[in-house]
Amino acid sequence: MSHEEAFELLAPLALDALDPDLRLRVDAHVEACLGCRRELDELREVATALGTTIESPPEDLWAKIASHLYEDPRDATLLPPLLTKYPDSVIRHRGRVARRARIVVAATLLAAAAAIFGLAINLSSESGRVSNLQSALQTSAVRQALATPGHRLVELNGGYKKVLATFVVLRDGTGYLVSSKMAPLPAGETYQLWGIVAGTPVSIGVMGSHPRHVAFTLASASGSSILAVTVEPAGGAVTPSTPMVASGAV
């Protein structure tokens, strides 16, 4: 590894962002090069000051960041040379400032990406826990309803007398979806449950595009002799706008 190659890798080395094999090669050069060792010490001081003690980011994160840190000189637009020639000491100083700026940017991006990555995991985890809790509560309520004396099982049949949904209804009018074979609907549509009272459909509520956990009450449709389901626009309808896809006697 040449001095120039090793020197350009000091910043990611200071951030501990090199793969093991490449790190060993850069470390070997640093051991034999006083200038690179001094530069690495300064870069590590900058990294330490930033407090980059963060959780490990995804494996490919550094590759994505590093691809934007070092531009290919061949892609740069050539500008006319300046009339004033700066001393070599000024040029070296500017080089160190640029490298430190790059490590600040890299460390900041790493910290931000890791924070976002961790937040996404936490949100996903919490969302999953809430969903699991709701599912467990619903399952417990269904089991309790099925064990309650006087409950009724209502099967809703579709075409060819195929059972598409089964509900359990208690004496107080509380009901739960026990099982469903209704196909998932596209976005913008929902299944809606109706109670048929003296031949007139009364809305009990919408069940979503893929019913799994449904609880309802027949208070708004007391005296229902039939439960029925239609497909309606998302949000439901006041009266059925499509033929019933399934129905069953209460």
Short mmCIF file of C-alpha atoms in Angstrom, two decimals:
data_model
loop_
_atom_site.label_atom_id
_atom_site.label_comp_id
_atom_site.label_asym_id
_atom_site.label_seq_id
_atom_site.Cartn_x
_atom_site.Cartn_y
_atom_site.Cartn_z
CA MET A 1 0.00 0.00 0.00
CA SER A 2 1.38 3.37 -1.02
CA HIS A 3 1.65 6.32 1.34
CA GLU A 4 -1.08 8.20 -0.55
CA GLU A 5 -3.49 5.27 -0.36
CA ALA A 6 -2.90 4.79 3.36
CA PHE A 7 -3.18 8.51 4.05
CA GLU A 8 -6.63 8.68 2.41
CA LEU A 9 -7.82 5.80 4.61
CA LEU A 10 -6.80 7.38 7.92
CA ALA A 11 -10.20 9.05 8.40
CA PRO A 12 -12.25 5.84 8.12
CA LEU A 13 -9.61 4.10 10.25
CA ALA A 14 -10.12 6.69 12.98
CA LEU A 15 -13.85 5.89 12.85
CA ASP A 16 -13.14 2.14 12.98
CA ALA A 17 -14.95 1.80 9.65
CA LEU A 18 -12.49 -0.38 7.70
CA ASP A 19 -12.83 -4.09 7.12
CA PRO A 20 -10.27 -6.21 9.06
CA ASP A 21 -7.95 -6.98 6.12
CA LEU A 22 -7.72 -3.36 4.98
CA ARG A 23 -7.30 -2.19 8.56
CA LEU A 24 -4.26 -4.45 9.02
CA ARG A 25 -2.63 -3.03 5.88
CA VAL A 26 -3.21 0.58 6.96
CA ASP A 27 -2.04 -0.19 10.52
CA ALA A 28 1.19 -1.66 9.11
CA HIS A 29 1.86 1.52 7.14
CA VAL A 30 1.04 3.75 10.13
CA GLU A 31 3.53 1.85 12.29
CA ALA A 32 6.32 2.73 9.87
CA CYS A 33 5.20 6.26 8.97
CA LEU A 34 5.59 9.00 11.59
CA GLY A 35 3.51 11.51 9.59
CA CYS A 36 0.56 9.16 9.19
CA ARG A 37 0.75 8.18 12.85
CA ARG A 38 0.60 11.83 13.89
CA GLU A 39 -2.30 12.49 11.51
CA LEU A 40 -4.20 9.44 12.79
CA ASP A 41 -3.79 10.60 16.39
CA GLU A 42 -5.28 13.99 15.49
CA LEU A 43 -8.19 12.41 13.64
CA ARG A 44 -8.94 10.12 16.56
CA GLU A 45 -9.00 13.14 18.88
CA VAL A 46 -11.63 14.70 16.62
CA ALA A 47 -13.64 11.47 16.57
CA THR A 48 -13.45 11.16 20.35
CA ALA A 49 -14.56 14.78 20.81
CA LEU A 50 -17.63 14.05 18.73
CA GLY A 51 -18.65 11.28 21.09
CA THR A 52 -19.10 8.64 18.44
CA THR A 53 -19.89 5.86 20.91
CA ILE A 54 -22.92 4.64 19.00
CA GLU A 55 -24.46 1.29 18.25
CA SER A 56 -23.07 -0.62 15.29
CA PRO A 57 -24.74 0.59 12.06
CA PRO A 58 -25.70 -1.75 9.20
CA GLU A 59 -22.74 -3.42 7.48
CA ASP A 60 -23.14 -1.57 4.17
CA LEU A 61 -23.67 1.87 5.74
CA TRP A 62 -20.04 3.00 5.57
CA ALA A 63 -19.75 1.96 1.93
CA LYS A 64 -22.71 4.18 1.05
CA ILE A 65 -21.29 7.13 3.00
CA ALA A 66 -17.70 6.69 1.83
CA SER A 67 -18.79 6.72 -1.80
CA HIS A 68 -19.75 10.39 -1.35
CA LEU A 69 -16.75 11.47 0.73
CA TYR A 70 -13.97 11.05 -1.78
CA GLU A 71 -14.62 12.43 -5.22
CA ASP A 72 -12.77 11.16 -8.26
CA PRO A 73 -10.51 13.98 -9.50
CA ARG A 74 -11.40 12.97 -13.06
CA ASP A 75 -14.99 14.04 -12.41
CA ALA A 76 -14.00 17.52 -11.26
CA THR A 77 -14.31 20.54 -13.53
CA LEU A 78 -10.91 22.04 -14.26
CA LEU A 79 -10.63 25.71 -13.30
CA PRO A 80 -8.01 28.21 -14.50
CA PRO A 81 -4.95 28.27 -12.23
CA LEU A 82 -4.86 31.02 -9.61
CA LEU A 83 -2.32 33.78 -10.10
CA THR A 84 -1.24 33.59 -6.47
CA LYS A 85 0.79 30.56 -5.44
CA TYR A 86 0.21 29.53 -1.83
CA PRO A 87 3.10 28.27 0.29
CA ASP A 88 3.30 24.52 0.85
CA SER A 89 2.57 25.00 4.57
CA VAL A 90 -0.77 26.64 3.77
CA ILE A 91 -1.66 23.86 1.37
CA ARG A 92 -0.84 21.20 3.97
CA HIS A 93 -2.91 23.05 6.57
CA ARG A 94 -5.87 23.22 4.22
CA GLY A 95 -5.49 19.50 3.52
CA ARG A 96 -5.68 18.73 7.24
CA VAL A 97 -8.75 20.94 7.62
CA ALA A 98 -10.43 19.21 4.69
CA ARG A 99 -9.68 15.78 6.10
CA ARG A 100 -10.99 16.78 9.53
CA ALA A 101 -14.09 18.17 7.89
CA ARG A 102 -14.58 14.84 6.16
CA ILE A 103 -14.28 12.90 9.39
CA VAL A 104 -16.74 15.27 11.09
CA VAL A 105 -19.20 14.72 8.25
CA ALA A 106 -18.63 10.97 8.30
CA ALA A 107 -19.03 10.71 12.06
CA THR A 108 -22.17 12.85 11.98
CA LEU A 109 -23.67 10.76 9.19
CA LEU A 110 -22.80 7.54 10.99
CA ALA A 111 -24.35 8.80 14.23
CA ALA A 112 -27.49 10.05 12.47
CA ALA A 113 -27.89 6.89 10.43
CA ALA A 114 -27.42 4.68 13.48
CA ALA A 115 -29.93 6.75 15.44
CA ILE A 116 -32.50 6.52 12.64
CA PHE A 117 -31.81 2.81 12.22
CA GLY A 118 -32.28 2.23 15.94
CA LEU A 119 -35.43 4.35 16.00
CA ALA A 120 -36.91 2.41 13.10
CA ILE A 121 -36.19 -0.87 14.88
CA ASN A 122 -37.74 0.43 18.10
CA LEU A 123 -40.85 1.71 16.31
CA SER A 124 -41.23 -1.54 14.41
CA SER A 125 -40.78 -3.52 17.62
CA GLU A 126 -43.30 -1.41 19.53
CA SER A 127 -45.79 -1.62 16.65
CA GLY A 128 -45.41 -5.39 16.63
CA ARG A 129 -45.94 -5.57 20.38
CA VAL A 130 -49.11 -3.48 20.18
CA SER A 131 -50.42 -5.62 17.33
CA ASN A 132 -49.65 -8.83 19.22
CA LEU A 133 -51.31 -7.45 22.36
CA GLN A 134 -54.44 -6.49 20.45
CA SER A 135 -54.54 -9.90 18.81
CA ALA A 136 -54.15 -11.64 22.15
CA LEU A 137 -56.91 -9.56 23.72
CA GLN A 138 -59.24 -10.22 20.79
CA THR A 139 -58.50 -13.95 20.88
CA SER A 140 -59.15 -14.03 24.62
CA ALA A 141 -62.47 -12.19 24.15
CA VAL A 142 -63.55 -14.66 21.46
CA ARG A 143 -62.66 -17.63 23.63
CA GLN A 144 -64.53 -16.14 26.56
CA ALA A 145 -67.56 -15.47 24.37
CA LEU A 146 -67.53 -19.04 23.07
CA ALA A 147 -67.47 -20.27 26.68
CA THR A 148 -70.36 -18.01 27.75
CA PRO A 149 -73.69 -19.83 28.23
CA GLY A 150 -76.39 -18.83 25.78
CA HIS A 151 -74.05 -17.69 22.98
CA ARG A 152 -75.04 -18.21 19.37
CA LEU A 153 -72.85 -19.09 16.42
CA VAL A 154 -73.85 -17.34 13.22
CA GLU A 155 -72.45 -18.65 9.94
CA LEU A 156 -72.52 -16.31 6.94
CA ASN A 157 -72.76 -18.19 3.67
CA GLY A 158 -71.68 -16.96 0.27
CA GLY A 159 -72.27 -18.53 -3.10
CA TYR A 160 -72.88 -22.28 -3.21
CA LYS A 161 -73.58 -22.17 0.56
CA LYS A 162 -69.88 -21.75 1.29
CA VAL A 163 -69.25 -20.46 4.82
CA LEU A 164 -67.27 -17.23 4.44
CA ALA A 165 -67.44 -16.01 8.04
CA THR A 166 -68.48 -17.22 11.47
CA PHE A 167 -69.55 -14.90 14.31
CA VAL A 168 -70.35 -15.54 17.96
CA VAL A 169 -73.15 -13.43 19.41
CA LEU A 170 -73.92 -13.14 23.14
CA ARG A 171 -77.31 -12.48 24.75
CA ASP A 172 -76.48 -8.80 25.32
CA GLY A 173 -75.86 -8.28 21.59
CA THR A 174 -72.06 -8.29 21.76
CA GLY A 175 -70.51 -10.15 18.88
CA TYR A 176 -67.09 -11.22 17.64
CA LEU A 177 -65.67 -12.57 14.42
CA VAL A 178 -64.55 -16.14 15.06
CA SER A 179 -63.17 -16.97 11.62
CA SER A 180 -63.17 -15.56 8.10
CA LYS A 181 -62.49 -16.86 4.63
CA MET A 182 -63.34 -13.57 2.93
CA ALA A 183 -60.71 -12.63 0.36
CA PRO A 184 -58.61 -9.49 1.01
CA LEU A 185 -59.96 -6.43 -0.79
CA PRO A 186 -57.93 -3.87 -2.77
CA ALA A 187 -57.12 -0.49 -1.27
CA GLY A 188 -60.12 1.81 -1.12
CA GLU A 189 -62.63 -0.93 -0.30
CA THR A 190 -63.92 -2.45 2.94
CA TYR A 191 -66.26 -5.15 4.14
CA GLN A 192 -69.31 -3.77 5.97
CA LEU A 193 -71.50 -5.71 8.39
CA TRP A 194 -75.27 -5.21 8.36
CA GLY A 195 -78.17 -6.34 10.52
CA ILE A 196 -81.41 -6.98 8.62
CA VAL A 197 -84.31 -5.66 10.70
CA ALA A 198 -87.78 -6.30 9.25
CA GLY A 199 -86.22 -6.52 5.81
CA THR A 200 -84.28 -3.25 6.16
CA PRO A 201 -80.46 -3.30 6.39
CA VAL A 202 -78.99 -1.37 9.35
CA SER A 203 -75.24 -0.73 9.45
CA ILE A 204 -73.40 -2.41 12.30
CA GLY A 205 -69.95 -1.25 11.22
CA VAL A 206 -67.07 -1.62 8.78
CA MET A 207 -64.66 -4.52 9.17
CA GLY A 208 -61.74 -3.42 7.01
CA SER A 209 -60.32 -4.87 3.82
CA HIS A 210 -59.05 -8.07 5.46
CA PRO A 211 -61.20 -8.89 8.52
CA ARG A 212 -59.43 -10.80 11.25
CA HIS A 213 -60.31 -9.19 14.60
CA VAL A 214 -63.83 -7.75 14.65
CA ALA A 215 -65.97 -6.83 17.65
CA PHE A 216 -69.41 -5.25 17.41
CA THR A 217 -72.75 -4.76 19.16
CA LEU A 218 -76.23 -5.26 17.81
CA ALA A 219 -77.58 -2.33 19.86
CA SER A 220 -77.99 -0.25 16.69
CA ALA A 221 -79.66 -3.18 14.94
CA SER A 222 -81.60 -4.83 17.77
CA GLY A 223 -84.11 -7.32 16.54
CA SER A 224 -81.84 -8.34 13.67
CA SER A 225 -82.82 -11.66 12.21
CA ILE A 226 -80.01 -11.77 9.66
CA LEU A 227 -76.39 -10.69 9.57
CA ALA A 228 -75.02 -9.79 6.16
CA VAL A 229 -71.81 -8.48 4.59
CA THR A 230 -71.30 -6.23 1.57
CA VAL A 231 -68.26 -4.68 -0.11
CA GLU A 232 -68.32 -0.88 0.16
CA PRO A 233 -65.95 2.05 -0.46
CA ALA A 234 -63.48 2.65 2.38
CA GLY A 235 -65.29 4.34 5.25
CA GLY A 236 -68.53 2.44 4.66
CA ALA A 237 -71.94 3.41 3.35
CA VAL A 238 -75.28 4.44 4.86
CA THR A 239 -77.12 1.85 2.79
CA PRO A 240 -75.70 -1.12 0.88
CA SER A 241 -74.41 -0.10 -2.55
CA THR A 242 -73.48 -3.60 -3.69
CA PRO A 243 -75.12 -7.04 -3.44
CA MET A 244 -74.50 -9.00 -0.24
CA VAL A 245 -71.52 -11.33 -0.50
CA ALA A 246 -72.54 -13.38 2.54
CA SER A 247 -75.43 -13.64 4.99
CA GLY A 248 -76.74 -15.85 7.79
CA ALA A 249 -79.61 -16.12 10.24
CA VAL A 250 -79.01 -14.97 13.80
#
